[in-house]
GROMACS .gro file of C-alpha atoms in nm:
model
  480
    1MET     CA    1  -1.287  -1.414  30.057
    2VAL     CA    2  -1.312  -1.438  29.675
    3LYS     CA    3  -1.459  -1.770  29.561
    4ILE     CA    4  -1.363  -1.936  29.233
    5CYS     CA    5  -1.539  -2.238  29.085
    6CYS     CA    6  -1.415  -2.431  28.782
    7ILE     CA    7  -1.658  -2.652  28.588
    8GLY     CA    8  -1.453  -2.940  28.445
    9ALA     CA    9  -1.184  -3.137  28.629
   10GLY     CA   10  -0.971  -3.236  28.331
   11TYR     CA   11  -0.622  -3.159  28.200
   12VAL     CA   12  -0.688  -2.783  28.205
   13GLY     CA   13  -0.922  -2.727  28.498
   14GLY     CA   14  -0.747  -2.945  28.756
   15PRO     CA   15  -0.387  -2.818  28.724
   16THR     CA   16  -0.488  -2.453  28.664
   17MET     CA   17  -0.709  -2.436  28.971
   18ALA     CA   18  -0.453  -2.620  29.187
   19VAL     CA   19  -0.189  -2.359  29.102
   20ILE     CA   20  -0.431  -2.067  29.159
   21ALA     CA   21  -0.511  -2.216  29.502
   22LEU     CA   22  -0.140  -2.252  29.583
   23LYS     CA   23  -0.045  -1.902  29.469
   24CYS     CA   24  -0.357  -1.729  29.610
   25PRO     CA   25  -0.415  -1.864  29.963
   26ASN     CA   26  -0.675  -1.587  30.014
   27ILE     CA   27  -0.899  -1.736  29.741
   28GLN     CA   28  -1.130  -2.036  29.791
   29VAL     CA   29  -1.111  -2.263  29.485
   30ALA     CA   30  -1.358  -2.542  29.402
   31VAL     CA   31  -1.321  -2.776  29.102
   32VAL     CA   32  -1.649  -2.944  29.006
   33ASP     CA   33  -1.737  -3.221  28.762
   34ILE     CA   34  -2.035  -3.451  28.708
   35SER     CA   35  -1.802  -3.752  28.689
   36THR     CA   36  -1.795  -3.907  29.038
   37ALA     CA   37  -1.502  -4.133  28.942
   38ARG     CA   38  -1.292  -3.836  28.831
   39ILE     CA   39  -1.368  -3.630  29.144
   40ASN     CA   40  -1.294  -3.932  29.367
   41ALA     CA   41  -0.957  -3.964  29.194
   42TRP     CA   42  -0.878  -3.596  29.254
   43ASN     CA   43  -0.956  -3.654  29.623
   44SER     CA   44  -0.736  -3.967  29.641
   45ASP     CA   45  -0.363  -4.038  29.639
   46THR     CA   46  -0.380  -4.136  29.270
   47LEU     CA   47  -0.478  -3.831  29.064
   48PRO     CA   48  -0.671  -3.891  28.739
   49ILE     CA   49  -0.400  -3.730  28.528
   50TYR     CA   50  -0.021  -3.758  28.530
   51GLU     CA   51   0.166  -3.430  28.524
   52PRO     CA   52   0.510  -3.376  28.683
   53GLY     CA   53   0.475  -3.164  29.001
   54LEU     CA   54   0.093  -3.177  29.010
   55ASP     CA   55   0.077  -3.421  29.303
   56ASP     CA   56   0.272  -3.187  29.530
   57VAL     CA   57   0.063  -2.882  29.444
   58VAL     CA   58  -0.268  -3.063  29.503
   59LYS     CA   59  -0.153  -3.214  29.832
   60GLN     CA   60  -0.040  -2.875  29.964
   61CYS     CA   61  -0.379  -2.711  29.899
   62ARG     CA   62  -0.645  -2.983  29.911
   63GLY     CA   63  -0.853  -2.951  30.227
   64LYS     CA   64  -0.735  -2.591  30.279
   65ASN     CA   65  -0.848  -2.362  29.998
   66LEU     CA   66  -0.883  -2.624  29.722
   67SER     CA   67  -1.170  -2.872  29.697
   68PHE     CA   68  -1.300  -3.118  29.438
   69SER     CA   69  -1.672  -3.187  29.431
   70THR     CA   70  -1.962  -3.329  29.228
   71ASP     CA   71  -2.198  -3.071  29.383
   72VAL     CA   72  -2.176  -2.853  29.073
   73GLU     CA   73  -2.475  -2.625  29.136
   74LYS     CA   74  -2.384  -2.540  29.497
   75HIS     CA   75  -2.031  -2.426  29.411
   76VAL     CA   76  -2.137  -2.240  29.096
   77SER     CA   77  -2.405  -2.060  29.293
   78GLU     CA   78  -2.157  -1.950  29.562
   79ALA     CA   79  -1.872  -1.845  29.329
   80ASP     CA   80  -1.774  -1.491  29.227
   81ILE     CA   81  -1.575  -1.617  28.927
   82VAL     CA   82  -1.680  -1.929  28.732
   83PHE     CA   83  -1.426  -2.085  28.497
   84VAL     CA   84  -1.579  -2.312  28.234
   85SER     CA   85  -1.339  -2.582  28.119
   86VAL     CA   86  -1.567  -2.836  27.952
   87ASN     CA   87  -1.512  -3.043  27.638
   88THR     CA   88  -1.549  -2.874  27.300
   89PRO     CA   89  -1.528  -3.177  27.066
   90THR     CA   90  -1.537  -3.161  26.689
   91LYS     CA   91  -1.889  -3.217  26.554
   92THR     CA   92  -1.939  -3.563  26.405
   93GLN     CA   93  -2.271  -3.492  26.234
   94GLY     CA   94  -2.486  -3.207  26.111
   95LEU     CA   95  -2.372  -2.861  26.005
   96GLY     CA   96  -1.992  -2.834  26.010
   97ALA     CA   97  -1.936  -3.207  26.080
   98GLY     CA   98  -1.567  -3.297  26.092
   99LYS     CA   99  -1.457  -2.935  26.142
  100ALA     CA  100  -1.681  -2.719  26.362
  101ALA     CA  101  -1.664  -2.732  26.742
  102ASP     CA  102  -1.957  -2.893  26.919
  103LEU     CA  103  -2.065  -2.646  27.187
  104THR     CA  104  -2.330  -2.871  27.345
  105TYR     CA  105  -2.145  -2.898  27.677
  106TRP     CA  106  -2.064  -2.527  27.684
  107GLU     CA  107  -2.425  -2.431  27.622
  108SER     CA  108  -2.554  -2.666  27.891
  109ALA     CA  109  -2.296  -2.524  28.139
  110ALA     CA  110  -2.407  -2.168  28.055
  111ARG     CA  111  -2.775  -2.255  28.103
  112MET     CA  112  -2.698  -2.419  28.437
  113ILE     CA  113  -2.499  -2.112  28.553
  114ALA     CA  114  -2.790  -1.883  28.461
  115ASP     CA  115  -3.030  -2.116  28.638
  116VAL     CA  116  -2.850  -2.132  28.974
  117ALA     CA  117  -2.690  -1.785  28.992
  118LYS     CA  118  -2.835  -1.553  29.255
  119SER     CA  119  -2.552  -1.296  29.257
  120LYS     CA  120  -2.344  -1.129  28.984
  121LYS     CA  121  -2.072  -1.345  28.831
  122ILE     CA  122  -1.772  -1.331  28.603
  123VAL     CA  123  -1.789  -1.628  28.364
  124VAL     CA  124  -1.451  -1.722  28.217
  125GLU     CA  125  -1.402  -1.925  27.899
  126LYS     CA  126  -1.112  -2.159  27.973
  127SER     CA  127  -1.184  -2.426  27.709
  128THR     CA  128  -1.062  -2.365  27.357
  129VAL     CA  129  -1.365  -2.223  27.179
  130PRO     CA  130  -1.442  -2.080  26.834
  131VAL     CA  131  -1.429  -1.706  26.788
  132LYS     CA  132  -1.760  -1.542  26.886
  133THR     CA  133  -1.853  -1.819  27.134
  134ALA     CA  134  -1.862  -1.554  27.406
  135GLU     CA  135  -2.138  -1.377  27.214
  136ALA     CA  136  -2.354  -1.694  27.216
  137ILE     CA  137  -2.282  -1.756  27.584
  138GLU     CA  138  -2.367  -1.394  27.665
  139LYS     CA  139  -2.704  -1.429  27.493
  140ILE     CA  140  -2.788  -1.746  27.687
  141LEU     CA  141  -2.691  -1.588  28.019
  142THR     CA  142  -2.864  -1.256  27.948
  143HIS     CA  143  -3.191  -1.415  27.833
  144ASN     CA  144  -3.200  -1.645  28.137
  145SER     CA  145  -3.045  -1.415  28.395
  146LYS     CA  146  -3.344  -1.333  28.621
  147GLY     CA  147  -3.186  -0.994  28.676
  148VAL     CA  148  -2.838  -1.127  28.770
  149GLU     CA  149  -2.546  -0.944  28.603
  150PHE     CA  150  -2.291  -1.155  28.412
  151GLN     CA  151  -1.962  -1.054  28.252
  152ILE     CA  152  -1.794  -1.291  28.004
  153LEU     CA  153  -1.417  -1.316  27.980
  154SER     CA  154  -1.194  -1.523  27.753
  155ASN     CA  155  -0.885  -1.657  27.934
  156PRO     CA  156  -0.741  -1.927  27.705
  157GLU     CA  157  -0.484  -2.170  27.843
  158PHE     CA  158  -0.143  -2.210  27.680
  159LEU     CA  159  -0.018  -2.508  27.881
  160ALA     CA  160   0.207  -2.773  27.733
  161GLU     CA  161   0.131  -3.114  27.877
  162GLY     CA  162   0.432  -3.258  28.054
  163THR     CA  163   0.537  -2.909  28.167
  164ALA     CA  164   0.194  -2.773  28.270
  165ILE     CA  165   0.287  -2.695  28.631
  166SER     CA  166   0.606  -2.506  28.544
  167ASP     CA  167   0.412  -2.330  28.263
  168LEU     CA  168   0.151  -2.220  28.520
  169PHE     CA  169   0.416  -2.110  28.771
  170ASN     CA  170   0.604  -1.909  28.509
  171PRO     CA  171   0.383  -1.840  28.204
  172ASP     CA  172   0.504  -1.666  27.886
  173ARG     CA  173   0.183  -1.466  27.904
  174VAL     CA  174  -0.164  -1.469  28.055
  175LEU     CA  175  -0.428  -1.354  27.809
  176ILE     CA  176  -0.757  -1.202  27.926
  177GLY     CA  177  -1.017  -1.076  27.679
  178GLY     CA  178  -1.332  -0.892  27.775
  179ARG     CA  179  -1.594  -0.645  27.658
  180GLU     CA  180  -1.483  -0.286  27.603
  181THR     CA  181  -1.747  -0.159  27.847
  182PRO     CA  182  -1.704  -0.034  28.205
  183GLY     CA  183  -1.840  -0.369  28.336
  184GLY     CA  184  -1.620  -0.568  28.099
  185GLN     CA  185  -1.308  -0.372  28.195
  186LYS     CA  186  -1.382  -0.411  28.567
  187ALA     CA  187  -1.417  -0.789  28.516
  188ILE     CA  188  -1.082  -0.798  28.333
  189GLU     CA  189  -0.919  -0.615  28.626
  190THR     CA  190  -1.071  -0.861  28.877
  191LEU     CA  191  -0.925  -1.162  28.697
  192ARG     CA  192  -0.597  -0.981  28.629
  193ASP     CA  193  -0.561  -0.921  29.004
  194VAL     CA  194  -0.586  -1.297  29.066
  195TYR     CA  195  -0.300  -1.378  28.827
  196ALA     CA  196  -0.099  -1.075  28.939
  197GLN     CA  197  -0.044  -1.246  29.275
  198TRP     CA  198   0.238  -1.440  29.105
  199VAL     CA  199   0.260  -1.333  28.738
  200PRO     CA  200   0.444  -1.006  28.653
  201MET     CA  201   0.196  -0.744  28.523
  202ASP     CA  202   0.384  -0.701  28.195
  203ARG     CA  203   0.305  -1.064  28.111
  204ILE     CA  204  -0.071  -1.020  28.158
  205ILE     CA  205  -0.215  -0.915  27.821
  206CYS     CA  206  -0.564  -0.764  27.812
  207THR     CA  207  -0.754  -0.756  27.480
  208ASN     CA  208  -1.105  -0.754  27.344
  209LEU     CA  209  -1.302  -1.081  27.357
  210TRP     CA  210  -1.259  -1.180  26.993
  211SER     CA  211  -0.882  -1.122  26.990
  212ALA     CA  212  -0.840  -1.346  27.297
  213GLU     CA  213  -1.053  -1.625  27.146
  214LEU     CA  214  -0.874  -1.611  26.810
  215SER     CA  215  -0.525  -1.583  26.966
  216LYS     CA  216  -0.561  -1.932  27.116
  217LEU     CA  217  -0.655  -2.090  26.781
  218ALA     CA  218  -0.381  -1.892  26.605
  219ALA     CA  219  -0.111  -1.995  26.855
  220ASN     CA  220  -0.192  -2.365  26.818
  221ALA     CA  221  -0.218  -2.336  26.439
  222PHE     CA  222   0.127  -2.170  26.421
  223LEU     CA  223   0.285  -2.439  26.641
  224ALA     CA  224   0.127  -2.723  26.444
  225GLN     CA  225   0.238  -2.554  26.122
  226ARG     CA  226   0.601  -2.559  26.240
  227ILE     CA  227   0.579  -2.933  26.310
  228SER     CA  228   0.424  -3.004  25.970
  229SER     CA  229   0.691  -2.782  25.808
  230VAL     CA  230   0.982  -2.977  25.959
  231ASN     CA  231   0.802  -3.307  25.893
  232SER     CA  232   0.762  -3.216  25.526
  233MET     CA  233   1.138  -3.148  25.522
  234SER     CA  234   1.203  -3.490  25.683
  235ALA     CA  235   1.054  -3.660  25.375
  236LEU     CA  236   1.277  -3.453  25.148
  237CYS     CA  237   1.581  -3.530  25.368
  238GLU     CA  238   1.522  -3.903  25.329
  239ALA     CA  239   1.490  -3.862  24.951
  240THR     CA  240   1.813  -3.661  24.921
  241GLY     CA  241   2.039  -3.804  25.194
  242ALA     CA  242   2.022  -3.492  25.413
  243ASP     CA  243   1.978  -3.523  25.793
  244VAL     CA  244   1.668  -3.346  25.926
  245SER     CA  245   1.829  -3.293  26.269
  246GLN     CA  246   2.115  -3.101  26.106
  247VAL     CA  247   1.875  -2.905  25.885
  248SER     CA  248   1.645  -2.807  26.175
  249HIS     CA  249   1.946  -2.714  26.392
  250ALA     CA  250   2.078  -2.484  26.116
  251VAL     CA  251   1.734  -2.332  26.055
  252GLY     CA  252   1.665  -2.288  26.429
  253LYS     CA  253   1.987  -2.087  26.474
  254ASP     CA  254   1.819  -1.806  26.281
  255THR     CA  255   1.695  -1.583  26.564
  256ARG     CA  256   1.390  -1.491  26.355
  257ILE     CA  257   1.285  -1.857  26.355
  258GLY     CA  258   1.427  -2.008  26.676
  259PRO     CA  259   1.471  -2.378  26.764
  260LYS     CA  260   1.140  -2.471  26.929
  261PHE     CA  261   0.896  -2.715  26.764
  262LEU     CA  262   1.147  -2.810  26.495
  263ASN     CA  263   1.191  -3.177  26.590
  264ALA     CA  264   1.083  -3.410  26.313
  265SER     CA  265   0.855  -3.690  26.427
  266VAL     CA  266   0.585  -3.934  26.323
  267GLY     CA  267   0.337  -3.647  26.361
  268PHE     CA  268   0.175  -3.415  26.613
  269GLY     CA  269  -0.100  -3.522  26.852
  270GLY     CA  270  -0.272  -3.394  27.164
  271SER     CA  271  -0.615  -3.257  27.230
  272CYS     CA  272  -0.572  -2.919  27.062
  273PHE     CA  273  -0.372  -2.894  26.742
  274GLN     CA  274  -0.589  -3.084  26.495
  275LYS     CA  275  -0.914  -2.980  26.660
  276ASP     CA  276  -0.819  -2.611  26.666
  277ILE     CA  277  -0.701  -2.607  26.305
  278LEU     CA  278  -1.023  -2.778  26.188
  279ASN     CA  279  -1.209  -2.514  26.385
  280LEU     CA  280  -1.004  -2.239  26.222
  281VAL     CA  281  -1.074  -2.390  25.877
  282TYR     CA  282  -1.448  -2.393  25.947
  283ILE     CA  283  -1.450  -2.031  26.070
  284CYS     CA  284  -1.257  -1.923  25.758
  285GLU     CA  285  -1.503  -2.105  25.533
  286CYS     CA  286  -1.801  -1.950  25.715
  287ASN     CA  287  -1.648  -1.605  25.668
  288GLY     CA  288  -1.594  -1.651  25.292
  289LEU     CA  289  -1.218  -1.710  25.310
  290PRO     CA  290  -1.162  -2.040  25.120
  291GLU     CA  291  -0.796  -1.965  25.035
  292VAL     CA  292  -0.714  -1.913  25.403
  293ALA     CA  293  -0.907  -2.230  25.494
  294ASN     CA  294  -0.713  -2.434  25.235
  295TYR     CA  295  -0.381  -2.302  25.365
  296TRP     CA  296  -0.452  -2.435  25.716
  297LYS     CA  297  -0.602  -2.761  25.587
  298GLN     CA  298  -0.262  -2.843  25.441
  299VAL     CA  299  -0.104  -2.848  25.790
  300ILE     CA  300  -0.332  -3.141  25.884
  301LYS     CA  301  -0.281  -3.312  25.547
  302VAL     CA  302   0.096  -3.315  25.600
  303ASN     CA  303   0.047  -3.455  25.950
  304ASP     CA  304  -0.172  -3.737  25.816
  305TYR     CA  305   0.079  -3.797  25.534
  306GLN     CA  306   0.363  -3.834  25.786
  307LYS     CA  307   0.179  -4.108  25.980
  308THR     CA  308   0.084  -4.292  25.658
  309ARG     CA  309   0.443  -4.263  25.532
  310PHE     CA  310   0.573  -4.415  25.856
  311VAL     CA  311   0.340  -4.716  25.834
  312ASN     CA  312   0.430  -4.765  25.467
  313ARG     CA  313   0.801  -4.759  25.553
  314ILE     CA  314   0.746  -5.033  25.811
  315VAL     CA  315   0.546  -5.256  25.579
  316SER     CA  316   0.766  -5.211  25.270
  317SER     CA  317   1.086  -5.269  25.473
  318MET     CA  318   0.959  -5.598  25.612
  319PHE     CA  319   0.918  -5.773  25.274
  320ASN     CA  320   0.599  -5.581  25.200
  321THR     CA  321   0.392  -5.755  25.467
  322VAL     CA  322   0.358  -5.749  25.845
  323SER     CA  323   0.079  -6.008  25.847
  324GLY     CA  324   0.117  -6.231  26.154
  325LYS     CA  325   0.441  -6.057  26.256
  326LYS     CA  326   0.494  -5.930  26.609
  327ILE     CA  327   0.566  -5.557  26.612
  328ALA     CA  328   0.670  -5.396  26.942
  329VAL     CA  329   0.534  -5.045  26.995
  330LEU     CA  330   0.724  -4.839  27.251
  331GLY     CA  331   0.523  -4.538  27.360
  332PHE     CA  332   0.154  -4.464  27.309
  333ALA     CA  333   0.106  -4.120  27.474
  334PHE     CA  334   0.121  -3.828  27.229
  335LYS     CA  335   0.439  -3.696  27.399
  336LYS     CA  336   0.661  -3.783  27.693
  337ASP     CA  337   0.579  -3.693  28.054
  338THR     CA  338   0.205  -3.730  28.010
  339GLY     CA  339  -0.042  -4.017  28.004
  340ASP     CA  340  -0.261  -3.829  27.753
  341THR     CA  341  -0.342  -4.024  27.436
  342ARG     CA  342  -0.581  -3.781  27.269
  343GLU     CA  343  -0.507  -3.771  26.892
  344THR     CA  344  -0.173  -3.945  26.955
  345PRO     CA  345  -0.007  -4.048  26.626
  346ALA     CA  346   0.030  -4.395  26.781
  347ILE     CA  347  -0.343  -4.456  26.721
  348ASP     CA  348  -0.321  -4.414  26.344
  349VAL     CA  349   0.013  -4.599  26.319
  350CYS     CA  350  -0.121  -4.893  26.522
  351LYS     CA  351  -0.446  -4.902  26.323
  352GLY     CA  352  -0.244  -4.898  26.000
  353LEU     CA  353  -0.035  -5.196  26.116
  354ILE     CA  354  -0.340  -5.385  26.248
  355GLY     CA  355  -0.499  -5.325  25.905
  356ASP     CA  356  -0.210  -5.524  25.758
  357LYS     CA  357  -0.273  -5.798  26.020
  358ALA     CA  358   0.031  -5.727  26.241
  359LYS     CA  359   0.034  -5.850  26.603
  360LEU     CA  360   0.117  -5.554  26.828
  361SER     CA  361   0.283  -5.562  27.169
  362ILE     CA  362   0.256  -5.214  27.324
  363TYR     CA  363   0.443  -5.062  27.619
  364ASP     CA  364   0.400  -4.712  27.758
  365PRO     CA  365   0.507  -4.621  28.115
  366GLN     CA  366   0.197  -4.406  28.177
  367VAL     CA  367  -0.084  -4.543  27.960
  368HIS     CA  368  -0.296  -4.832  28.082
  369GLN     CA  369  -0.428  -5.125  27.880
  370ASP     CA  370  -0.792  -5.008  27.907
  371GLN     CA  371  -0.705  -4.671  27.756
  372ILE     CA  372  -0.507  -4.823  27.468
  373GLN     CA  373  -0.784  -5.070  27.384
  374ARG     CA  374  -1.042  -4.791  27.406
  375ASP     CA  375  -0.838  -4.562  27.175
  376LEU     CA  376  -0.785  -4.832  26.913
  377SER     CA  377  -1.154  -4.925  26.899
  378MET     CA  378  -1.309  -4.578  26.922
  379LYS     CA  379  -1.438  -4.372  26.630
  380LYS     CA  380  -1.259  -4.049  26.542
  381PHE     CA  381  -1.353  -3.752  26.767
  382ASP     CA  382  -1.540  -3.973  27.020
  383TRP     CA  383  -1.244  -3.930  27.259
  384ASP     CA  384  -1.332  -3.567  27.321
  385HIS     CA  385  -1.673  -3.633  27.474
  386PRO     CA  386  -1.697  -3.677  27.853
  387VAL     CA  387  -1.613  -4.035  27.955
  388HIS     CA  388  -1.971  -4.118  28.054
  389LEU     CA  389  -2.086  -4.033  27.699
  390GLN     CA  390  -1.817  -4.240  27.525
  391PRO     CA  391  -1.889  -4.601  27.418
  392MET     CA  392  -1.911  -4.793  27.746
  393SER     CA  393  -1.725  -5.110  27.662
  394PRO     CA  394  -1.560  -5.086  27.323
  395THR     CA  395  -1.474  -5.416  27.159
  396SER     CA  396  -1.116  -5.503  27.244
  397VAL     CA  397  -0.867  -5.524  26.960
  398THR     CA  398  -0.755  -5.887  26.957
  399ASP     CA  399  -0.427  -5.828  26.770
  400VAL     CA  400  -0.299  -5.607  27.053
  401THR     CA  401  -0.136  -5.699  27.383
  402VAL     CA  402  -0.029  -5.436  27.634
  403VAL     CA  403   0.274  -5.512  27.850
  404TRP     CA  404   0.453  -5.321  28.128
  405ASP     CA  405   0.812  -5.366  28.017
  406ALA     CA  406   1.002  -5.275  27.699
  407TYR     CA  407   1.192  -5.605  27.698
  408THR     CA  408   0.871  -5.811  27.711
  409ALA     CA  409   0.727  -5.600  27.428
  410THR     CA  410   1.030  -5.660  27.205
  411LYS     CA  411   1.090  -6.032  27.281
  412ASP     CA  412   1.051  -6.237  26.961
  413ALA     CA  413   0.938  -5.925  26.772
  414HIS     CA  414   1.023  -5.879  26.405
  415GLY     CA  415   1.022  -5.502  26.435
  416LEU     CA  416   1.026  -5.229  26.695
  417CYS     CA  417   0.855  -4.885  26.660
  418ILE     CA  418   0.928  -4.591  26.890
  419LEU     CA  419   0.623  -4.362  26.892
  420THR     CA  420   0.677  -4.152  27.211
  421GLU     CA  421   1.005  -3.988  27.309
  422TRP     CA  422   1.018  -4.120  27.669
  423ASP     CA  423   1.371  -4.074  27.809
  424GLU     CA  424   1.388  -4.439  27.915
  425PHE     CA  425   1.382  -4.549  27.550
  426LYS     CA  426   1.723  -4.384  27.500
  427LYS     CA  427   1.872  -4.592  27.781
  428LEU     CA  428   1.745  -4.940  27.690
  429ASP     CA  429   1.992  -5.228  27.643
  430TYR     CA  430   1.952  -5.256  27.267
  431GLN     CA  431   2.202  -5.542  27.245
  432LYS     CA  432   1.975  -5.745  27.475
  433ILE     CA  433   1.672  -5.644  27.268
  434PHE     CA  434   1.848  -5.743  26.942
  435ASP     CA  435   1.947  -6.082  27.082
  436ASN     CA  436   1.582  -6.159  27.168
  437MET     CA  437   1.425  -6.040  26.841
  438GLN     CA  438   1.355  -6.224  26.515
  439LYS     CA  439   1.612  -6.158  26.241
  440PRO     CA  440   1.647  -5.941  26.045
  441ALA     CA  441   1.560  -5.710  26.337
  442PHE     CA  442   1.410  -5.373  26.244
  443VAL     CA  443   1.390  -5.047  26.442
  444PHE     CA  444   1.154  -4.774  26.320
  445ASP     CA  445   1.226  -4.461  26.524
  446GLY     CA  446   0.938  -4.214  26.490
  447ARG     CA  447   1.088  -3.971  26.742
  448ASN     CA  448   1.462  -3.972  26.659
  449VAL     CA  449   1.561  -4.089  27.008
  450VAL     CA  450   1.808  -4.370  26.928
  451ASP     CA  451   2.173  -4.356  26.823
  452VAL     CA  452   2.127  -4.483  26.469
  453GLU     CA  453   2.490  -4.578  26.401
  454LYS     CA  454   2.523  -4.761  26.733
  455LEU     CA  455   2.211  -4.968  26.658
  456ARG     CA  456   2.331  -5.048  26.305
  457LYS     CA  457   2.661  -5.175  26.451
  458ILE     CA  458   2.462  -5.409  26.680
  459GLY     CA  459   2.292  -5.548  26.369
  460PHE     CA  460   1.958  -5.366  26.347
  461ILE     CA  461   1.813  -5.234  26.023
  462VAL     CA  462   1.719  -4.882  26.133
  463TYR     CA  463   1.473  -4.632  25.990
  464SER     CA  464   1.479  -4.296  26.169
  465ILE     CA  465   1.252  -4.013  26.051
  466GLY     CA  466   1.436  -3.769  25.822
  467LYS     CA  467   1.776  -3.940  25.858
  468PRO     CA  468   1.988  -4.079  25.572
  469LEU     CA  469   1.835  -4.415  25.480
  470ASP     CA  470   1.976  -4.755  25.568
  471GLU     CA  471   2.103  -4.934  25.253
  472TRP     CA  472   1.823  -5.187  25.307
  473LEU     CA  473   1.559  -4.914  25.267
  474LYS     CA  474   1.697  -4.712  24.979
  475ASP     CA  475   1.504  -4.872  24.695
  476MET     CA  476   1.182  -4.920  24.890
  477PRO     CA  477   0.891  -4.680  24.845
  478ALA     CA  478   0.793  -4.443  25.127
  479VAL     CA  479   0.437  -4.418  25.001
  480ALA     CA  480   0.203  -4.683  24.876
   0.00000   0.00000   0.00000
């Protein structure tokens, strides 16, 4: 029986290995992590991450051909294929700080693999890594191999959180990159045969190592670029009286462009987009391509501008101050159907409001108080280090309360911000909310989920990203 081990039990490793176990009952799959709390959660009835459909998959396989363990070395030693899905945070100091990926955890995983391996192994990059990482990993493994043969493959993930399980069941493509040597090609075939048990062969793309590594960064950069493009248009729509939803619908009907990732919002978030573009910028700079680096930098600048613009709209609308005012924040996760808060725009929006001394009341159906407090008190990029290396007990933000009900969050509030597009926010009783808010009552919709005209009829002053402005807002600046 083929044995697979995955180092890292996070948003990528856990779901990916669970689906491989389900689809390949002839393969023994072990997910390992040094975090006892995380492994205990994977072995419990309350999984450490929320993802629709994940519970069912794990419960079907756990105890059969899927296991979760902290005995990292044992499972790595026994495996034929080792997936490495560890954190690759952005460096916060030293060479490339603020842009380059920090490969500390990758390097330590590679050294451990070399140390415990007694038989030949295929080592698979599953984390998002800079181009040429495989070369560094190869050197570490080769120089510490004790005669054991290693083949390195790049198999980037293209999951969208919230739909990860359906993405894994029915992927657009599976990308496998390897060395153009007989050993490298044989390794590619071995991994291809795993995926081929449920993925059609024409969707499994095999490339060289560098193409696979760069394709992941390029895909995320292109997606983020689309969001920044439509968000830049949302600012112009507000200035001219156009409606960004109508503009993006018209643009998306062009079959060369298509409709996906054309929803205007308060900005993109998630663990990959900003990090991968910063990484791309750094690689371009290192390869003497400043014009290319500057092009991609602009995608992040527009994203930051959109969040700043949103905060400025809130403050300027509410008589140019939110000091001491209760602002309800609905949604903290970076998108619906996930509890993930990594790089969520809500962090910067909330920090901007707290900076103006607002009192925030936050509700998200999947994000707990501890996580919100941690996110609002943590330094940039700290979130991407393993939990045990993050600040242990960050100071709690006193101007923030976290509640478990939208109506509690909005009671006596002066304003209401929607920062995640949870379906339940479309169905709230906004008349009830209006009746219990301070007047004038403001709604700032950062995800375009509410019926603007309906809310205006109730009596709200409504700002919705990229929509024609409320009369109240027309003479107020969008930027400070």
